[in-house]
Amino acid sequence: MNKMGVIKIKAVIMSGGKGTRLRPLTCQIPKPMVPIFNKPVMEYIIKLLKSHNIYDIAVTLHYLPNEITEYFNEGEKYGVHMSYFIEDVPLGTGGSVKNAKGFLDSTFLVISGDAFTNIDITKAVKFHKENNSKATLILKKEPIPLEYGVVITGEDGRIKKFLEKPGWGEVFSDTINTGIYILEPEVMNYYKAGENFDFGKDLFPRLLKDGIPMYGYITSDYWCDVGDLHSYMNTHVDFLEKKVFPVEDAEEVKKGIWIGRGTIVEEGAQLFPPVYIGKNTIVKKDSKIYGCTVIGDNCYLGENTSVKKSILWKNVHICNNAEIRKSVLCDGVRISDRVRIFENSVIGTSSIIKDNAVIKSNVKVWPEKRVERDMVVKNDLIWGTGVSKNIFGKRGVSGIFNQDITTEFSSKLGGVFASLYQGKSLFVIASDEKDSSQIIKNALNSGVVSAGGRMVDIRVGTVPMVRYAVNYLKGDGGIFVSCGDSNSDTISIEFFDDKGKNIDRTQERKIENEFSIGDFNRTNGDKIKDIIEISNFSSLYLKYGEEILDHISSIKEKRPKIVIGSKSKYIIDLAEKYLKNIGCNTVSILEEELKEIKEKIISVKGDMGIIVFQNGENIILIDHEGNFIKDEKYNFLTFLIGLETKKIKNIVIPYNFPRTAVSLAENYGGSISITKTNVSEIMKEMEKDDSHFQYILSFDALFAAGKIIDYVSYKNIKLKDIASEIPDFHFIKKEIPCKWEDKGKIVRLLSEDKKQQLEMFEGVRFLDKNGWALILPDIEKPTFNLYAEGSTEEFAEEISDFYYEKIKRLLEDKR
């Protein structure tokens, strides 16, 4: 107790449960994160604790812990300090609290993370102290106590008996245990840390048996265990009827009608109280919203839509003429025209219900499901294909146009990306020339500006051009959209940081998390910034490409004939302009077949051929005799040029690259840095080289071509002459199909192999006197990638075959 007479205690919030009875609400979030009026249940608990001068809070976690830790952080936003204790395996209510043993050094309150209550904690703590109680249970009268622990107390409040969830024949009282306890730390000494035990089943009976002072504090304040869908929905009704807390973050425009900032209710729409509508929601004309309905932020209700006694989370989109009755629609649900959803149904996060579909009463649709038009769903829809929360792959976000990558998806993705910068930043965007890419680019533009960001659209461009523009314009980030080289229906979206480099996995996770919960900032209409369009930025980019060359006069003197091949007309035009500016003769071919380009080089007697991929980053070289220099061989060629010219002192290679590069670097007095295979990790390491030589040759196809042409022209040699100096290396790559669920176990089994020397920097790498093999689970596909290098071709094949068969056997044994 301090000088002001306030009793200082700590609190433990138990937040480890899976919330099985609340599914599908809790399929992707833990129970304490289930929203009530746009805020997680646990947020109300934290505010309640603070209002009673409890500032030091421990949180026990097990199921989806990151959802909680990333939302609340250390509690600074709420004026409290929060510590987290994660259980690897469930330890029961008592065991989870005991897991925080270092925190339990004074009187503490225990409360469930799903308790929705305004209980007067100060009075309960005072009762606890006045009675010298070692364990005080906060109790409440409940007419039907079957789902709760029943407690019998004496006239002085001392507990005499209790039963956990009794049958009717065992009901001796209507006083139930709320699951909120005030405890002295010594009562936890009955068990050891790591032991599984419950308060109600184990600890309290032992305390009662040993005569330890235990009391029950009976409250008449509001309390609800948000443990099932019925109680969850009733809690909203109680909130609307002002039985718990006052309604916040909205103005009561009429009695019983609350509307949040930025929400538009069109003329002709009818609202029947009590109704709550969150921020930035649109309710179209002729819609009807009936009493006991709660609508979250950023929702859209189409014309002539009717909603009654329902709960809509954030970012729900309902088209025209839909009918929703006493149901819950989770984040990001999409409801098409004339859909009808009946009583006690739940539509899980990001599910799509198409035109004229009917969801019958008591149906639960799990997250990320799709109900096709005219379907009638009578049973729970649980199994089926869903979209992973991990939307990023090896290089950004990719998927099929208008299926995986829609304009809605892209707009939201752009908004999430911008919101990470608090909506006050400058971003550069471009796409390739394809119509589908430009449609997605425009959607991303809309999302970024809706979150308050400022966009510079350089229109058609390449990945290297966007990277350069971010640096030139001092932007905070960039985006590039392109179609796949092998499939015109595939869209790829890449994101860049303030240095023009691909964002790292930490930033990707932040985007994925924000995208998953759909909770990101949107700005008001009067704060939307104009999109700045620059149509000729390529001229600045190409000028830079000329400035980085050392011997442009040699090129102009030699006038080499360069054959340019690409599937992109824009890339060809850009390459022609650049190469002519630096003094080359050019021949172009809009072709995707390597054979055709090779024949073209030979027929026109070209000095060199370059094939530039759709993104402007990847390149294949062809010498004057038609020999291809690509993939690892291309990298070795760039290493040779860099080492010979002293432009590279330290070669950066990914973990799956041939180790022949080590001896090559040593021969020239250079060094090697090995990074993980993620492109952002490679770029970070290359950034340490002030010359940026390797960076340009690895990530800018046009300027790489310029640098190589510059070198051969100055040296007065052919491309084939450099290629002949590439050291022999024997490297094999294979893919091994597997099921997604097999990956983790196979990696574990491989890592447990004690007979062979191995590394686990990334994946599992086995070392052999004659070479090595690396097994990497693919991030995008249900496959393992196998890389093997040997001192000879025979050893490389032998090592590759050995581990290929080993993984196949493990997969077969597993089944």
Tab-separated table of N, CA and C in Angstrom, residues 218-298:
chain	number	residue	atom	x	y	z
A	218	ILE	N	-18.269	-11.792	-3.622
A	218	ILE	CA	-19.416	-11.839	-4.525
A	218	ILE	C	-19.673	-10.441	-5.086
A	219	THR	N	-19.664	-10.341	-6.405
A	219	THR	CA	-19.866	-9.057	-7.060
A	219	THR	C	-21.198	-9.041	-7.803
A	220	SER	N	-21.758	-7.864	-7.885
A	220	SER	CA	-22.964	-7.679	-8.710
A	220	SER	C	-22.622	-6.942	-9.997
A	221	ASP	N	-21.335	-6.675	-10.198
A	221	ASP	CA	-20.913	-5.982	-11.421
A	221	ASP	C	-21.040	-6.903	-12.633
A	222	TYR	N	-20.897	-6.308	-13.818
A	222	TYR	CA	-21.053	-7.073	-15.045
A	222	TYR	C	-19.853	-7.997	-15.259
A	223	TRP	N	-20.138	-9.218	-15.663
A	223	TRP	CA	-19.096	-10.180	-16.026
A	223	TRP	C	-19.658	-11.161	-17.038
A	224	CYS	N	-18.881	-11.427	-18.057
A	224	CYS	CA	-19.281	-12.425	-19.053
A	224	CYS	C	-18.043	-13.156	-19.541
A	225	ASP	N	-18.135	-14.467	-19.549
A	225	ASP	CA	-17.077	-15.302	-20.105
A	225	ASP	C	-17.342	-15.423	-21.609
A	226	VAL	N	-16.539	-14.733	-22.420
A	226	VAL	CA	-16.760	-14.751	-23.872
A	226	VAL	C	-16.178	-16.047	-24.422
A	227	GLY	N	-16.814	-17.157	-24.047
A	227	GLY	CA	-16.246	-18.454	-24.372
A	227	GLY	C	-16.930	-19.186	-25.500
A	228	ASP	N	-18.126	-18.750	-25.888
A	228	ASP	CA	-18.819	-19.386	-26.993
A	228	ASP	C	-19.555	-18.323	-27.810
A	229	LEU	N	-20.096	-18.721	-28.926
A	229	LEU	CA	-20.708	-17.759	-29.836
A	229	LEU	C	-21.938	-17.093	-29.231
A	230	HIS	N	-22.676	-17.840	-28.441
A	230	HIS	CA	-23.882	-17.285	-27.820
A	230	HIS	C	-23.506	-16.145	-26.873
A	231	SER	N	-22.548	-16.394	-25.990
A	231	SER	CA	-22.141	-15.349	-25.045
A	231	SER	C	-21.457	-14.195	-25.767
A	232	TYR	N	-20.712	-14.505	-26.827
A	232	TYR	CA	-20.049	-13.451	-27.600
A	232	TYR	C	-21.071	-12.486	-28.193
A	233	MET	N	-22.128	-13.022	-28.773
A	233	MET	CA	-23.141	-12.164	-29.376
A	233	MET	C	-23.928	-11.410	-28.304
A	234	ASN	N	-24.231	-12.081	-27.190
A	234	ASN	CA	-24.980	-11.413	-26.119
A	234	ASN	C	-24.193	-10.263	-25.505
A	235	THR	N	-22.866	-10.411	-25.463
A	235	THR	CA	-22.027	-9.348	-24.924
A	235	THR	C	-22.216	-8.049	-25.703
A	236	HIS	N	-22.352	-8.154	-27.003
A	236	HIS	CA	-22.563	-6.954	-27.817
A	236	HIS	C	-23.901	-6.297	-27.504
A	237	VAL	N	-24.895	-7.121	-27.276
A	237	VAL	CA	-26.212	-6.579	-26.913
A	237	VAL	C	-26.120	-5.832	-25.586
A	238	ASP	N	-25.429	-6.443	-24.611
A	238	ASP	CA	-25.267	-5.803	-23.302
A	238	ASP	C	-24.495	-4.492	-23.430
A	239	PHE	N	-23.511	-4.469	-24.304
A	239	PHE	CA	-22.734	-3.251	-24.520
A	239	PHE	C	-23.634	-2.160	-25.090
A	240	LEU	N	-24.402	-2.506	-26.103
A	240	LEU	CA	-25.310	-1.529	-26.715
A	240	LEU	C	-26.326	-1.002	-25.702
A	241	GLU	N	-26.716	-1.846	-24.772
A	241	GLU	CA	-27.691	-1.434	-23.753
A	241	GLU	C	-27.025	-0.791	-22.540
A	242	LYS	N	-25.720	-0.479	-22.682
A	242	LYS	CA	-24.951	0.275	-21.686
A	242	LYS	C	-24.861	-0.422	-20.334
A	243	LYS	N	-24.790	-1.762	-20.373
A	243	LYS	CA	-24.663	-2.517	-19.126
A	243	LYS	C	-23.211	-2.677	-18.677
A	244	VAL	N	-22.273	-2.354	-19.563
A	244	VAL	CA	-20.868	-2.609	-19.252
A	244	VAL	C	-20.072	-1.305	-19.240
A	245	PHE	N	-19.690	-0.848	-20.437
A	245	PHE	CA	-18.903	0.368	-20.576
A	245	PHE	C	-19.639	1.348	-21.485
A	246	PRO	N	-19.315	2.627	-21.397
A	246	PRO	CA	-19.878	3.563	-22.368
A	246	PRO	C	-19.292	3.302	-23.751
A	247	VAL	N	-20.077	3.557	-24.787
A	247	VAL	CA	-19.601	3.362	-26.155
A	247	VAL	C	-18.566	4.436	-26.477
A	248	GLU	N	-17.407	3.994	-27.002
A	248	GLU	CA	-16.324	4.921	-27.330
A	248	GLU	C	-16.120	4.989	-28.836
A	249	ASP	N	-15.301	5.954	-29.252
A	249	ASP	CA	-14.859	6.094	-30.648
A	249	ASP	C	-16.006	6.264	-31.626
A	250	ALA	N	-17.136	6.771	-31.157
A	250	ALA	CA	-18.268	7.022	-32.041
A	250	ALA	C	-19.177	8.060	-31.383
A	251	GLU	N	-19.882	8.801	-32.217
A	251	GLU	CA	-20.805	9.823	-31.714
A	251	GLU	C	-22.223	9.269	-31.703
A	252	GLU	N	-22.915	9.508	-30.624
A	252	GLU	CA	-24.322	9.085	-30.538
A	252	GLU	C	-25.167	10.148	-31.237
A	253	VAL	N	-25.405	9.935	-32.532
A	253	VAL	CA	-26.079	10.949	-33.351
A	253	VAL	C	-27.565	11.039	-33.032
A	254	LYS	N	-28.112	9.908	-32.627
A	254	LYS	CA	-29.485	9.849	-32.127
A	254	LYS	C	-29.469	8.869	-30.965
A	255	LYS	N	-30.503	8.861	-30.180
A	255	LYS	CA	-30.540	7.949	-29.039
A	255	LYS	C	-30.402	6.509	-29.511
A	256	GLY	N	-29.335	5.853	-29.038
A	256	GLY	CA	-29.124	4.447	-29.373
A	256	GLY	C	-28.476	4.216	-30.724
A	257	ILE	N	-28.016	5.298	-31.399
A	257	ILE	CA	-27.349	5.130	-32.698
A	257	ILE	C	-25.994	5.833	-32.632
A	258	TRP	N	-24.900	5.030	-32.714
A	258	TRP	CA	-23.547	5.554	-32.661
A	258	TRP	C	-22.888	5.401	-34.024
A	259	ILE	N	-22.245	6.461	-34.490
A	259	ILE	CA	-21.599	6.429	-35.799
A	259	ILE	C	-20.187	6.976	-35.673
A	260	GLY	N	-19.205	6.244	-36.204
A	260	GLY	CA	-17.800	6.616	-36.107
A	260	GLY	C	-17.388	7.654	-37.131
A	261	ARG	N	-16.209	8.211	-36.914
A	261	ARG	CA	-15.659	9.256	-37.776
A	261	ARG	C	-15.447	8.732	-39.200
A	262	GLY	N	-15.830	9.559	-40.177
A	262	GLY	CA	-15.604	9.216	-41.575
A	262	GLY	C	-16.642	8.297	-42.181
A	263	THR	N	-17.617	7.867	-41.390
A	263	THR	CA	-18.659	6.973	-41.909
A	263	THR	C	-19.725	7.775	-42.650
A	264	ILE	N	-20.191	7.211	-43.751
A	264	ILE	CA	-21.220	7.868	-44.565
A	264	ILE	C	-22.457	6.977	-44.595
A	265	VAL	N	-23.577	7.512	-44.113
A	265	VAL	CA	-24.864	6.824	-44.211
A	265	VAL	C	-25.694	7.619	-45.219
A	266	GLU	N	-25.907	7.045	-46.380
A	266	GLU	CA	-26.577	7.782	-47.443
A	266	GLU	C	-28.045	8.022	-47.123
A	267	GLU	N	-28.554	9.073	-47.724
A	267	GLU	CA	-29.974	9.403	-47.569
A	267	GLU	C	-30.831	8.245	-48.074
A	268	GLY	N	-31.794	7.875	-47.286
A	268	GLY	CA	-32.655	6.745	-47.653
A	268	GLY	C	-32.334	5.478	-46.894
A	269	ALA	N	-31.134	5.420	-46.307
A	269	ALA	CA	-30.800	4.282	-45.447
A	269	ALA	C	-31.511	4.452	-44.106
A	270	GLN	N	-31.958	3.359	-43.522
A	270	GLN	CA	-32.702	3.420	-42.268
A	270	GLN	C	-31.971	2.660	-41.162
A	271	LEU	N	-31.839	3.320	-39.999
A	271	LEU	CA	-31.190	2.710	-38.846
A	271	LEU	C	-32.182	2.638	-37.696
A	272	PHE	N	-32.345	1.448	-37.114
A	272	PHE	CA	-33.276	1.233	-36.006
A	272	PHE	C	-32.462	0.873	-34.758
A	273	PRO	N	-32.466	1.738	-33.740
A	273	PRO	CA	-31.594	1.527	-32.574
A	273	PRO	C	-31.948	0.279	-31.786
A	274	PRO	N	-30.914	-0.235	-31.014
A	274	PRO	CA	-29.557	0.287	-30.929
A	274	PRO	C	-28.670	-0.251	-32.045
A	275	VAL	N	-27.859	0.648	-32.606
A	275	VAL	CA	-26.956	0.294	-33.705
A	275	VAL	C	-25.633	1.032	-33.497
A	276	TYR	N	-24.537	0.322	-33.742
A	276	TYR	CA	-23.205	0.939	-33.703
A	276	TYR	C	-22.536	0.707	-35.057
A	277	ILE	N	-22.003	1.802	-35.635
A	277	ILE	CA	-21.251	1.709	-36.887
A	277	ILE	C	-19.893	2.353	-36.663
A	278	GLY	N	-18.816	1.640	-36.997
A	278	GLY	CA	-17.462	2.130	-36.772
A	278	GLY	C	-17.033	3.203	-37.747
A	279	LYS	N	-15.737	3.393	-37.886
A	279	LYS	CA	-15.175	4.462	-38.703
A	279	LYS	C	-15.100	4.063	-40.178
A	280	ASN	N	-15.204	5.096	-41.031
A	280	ASN	CA	-14.933	4.965	-42.478
A	280	ASN	C	-15.742	3.860	-43.149
A	281	THR	N	-16.978	3.729	-42.707
A	281	THR	CA	-17.884	2.731	-43.293
A	281	THR	C	-18.899	3.449	-44.187
A	282	ILE	N	-19.337	2.773	-45.217
A	282	ILE	CA	-20.333	3.344	-46.135
A	282	ILE	C	-21.589	2.492	-46.079
A	283	VAL	N	-22.717	3.141	-45.828
A	283	VAL	CA	-24.022	2.474	-45.844
A	283	VAL	C	-24.820	3.118	-46.971
A	284	LYS	N	-25.098	2.350	-48.003
A	284	LYS	CA	-25.742	2.890	-49.194
A	284	LYS	C	-27.245	3.080	-48.987
A	285	LYS	N	-27.838	3.798	-49.911
A	285	LYS	CA	-29.258	4.142	-49.827
A	285	LYS	C	-30.142	2.895	-49.828
A	286	ASP	N	-31.293	3.029	-49.187
A	286	ASP	CA	-32.318	1.973	-49.102
A	286	ASP	C	-31.884	0.766	-48.280
A	287	SER	N	-30.722	0.852	-47.609
A	287	SER	CA	-30.326	-0.226	-46.706
A	287	SER	C	-31.070	-0.078	-45.390
A	288	LYS	N	-31.225	-1.193	-44.678
A	288	LYS	CA	-31.899	-1.188	-43.373
A	288	LYS	C	-31.015	-1.921	-42.368
A	289	ILE	N	-30.696	-1.222	-41.291
A	289	ILE	CA	-29.905	-1.826	-40.219
A	289	ILE	C	-30.750	-1.813	-38.960
A	290	TYR	N	-31.070	-2.999	-38.493
A	290	TYR	CA	-31.983	-3.130	-37.357
A	290	TYR	C	-31.210	-3.253	-36.041
A	291	GLY	N	-31.964	-3.116	-34.947
A	291	GLY	CA	-31.416	-3.074	-33.603
A	291	GLY	C	-30.489	-4.222	-33.242
A	292	CYS	N	-29.592	-3.917	-32.315
A	292	CYS	CA	-28.586	-4.855	-31.810
A	292	CYS	C	-27.635	-5.316	-32.906
A	293	THR	N	-27.283	-4.381	-33.789
A	293	THR	CA	-26.295	-4.651	-34.833
A	293	THR	C	-25.048	-3.814	-34.564
A	294	VAL	N	-23.885	-4.446	-34.713
A	294	VAL	CA	-22.602	-3.769	-34.535
A	294	VAL	C	-21.801	-3.946	-35.825
A	295	ILE	N	-21.376	-2.834	-36.406
A	295	ILE	CA	-20.644	-2.856	-37.668
A	295	ILE	C	-19.276	-2.233	-37.452
A	296	GLY	N	-18.225	-2.901	-37.877
A	296	GLY	CA	-16.857	-2.457	-37.647
A	296	GLY	C	-16.401	-1.366	-38.584
A	297	ASP	N	-15.103	-1.064	-38.522
A	297	ASP	CA	-14.506	-0.023	-39.354
A	297	ASP	C	-14.353	-0.496	-40.794
A	298	ASN	N	-14.391	0.470	-41.717
A	298	ASN	CA	-14.048	0.233	-43.132
A	298	ASN	C	-14.924	-0.815	-43.797
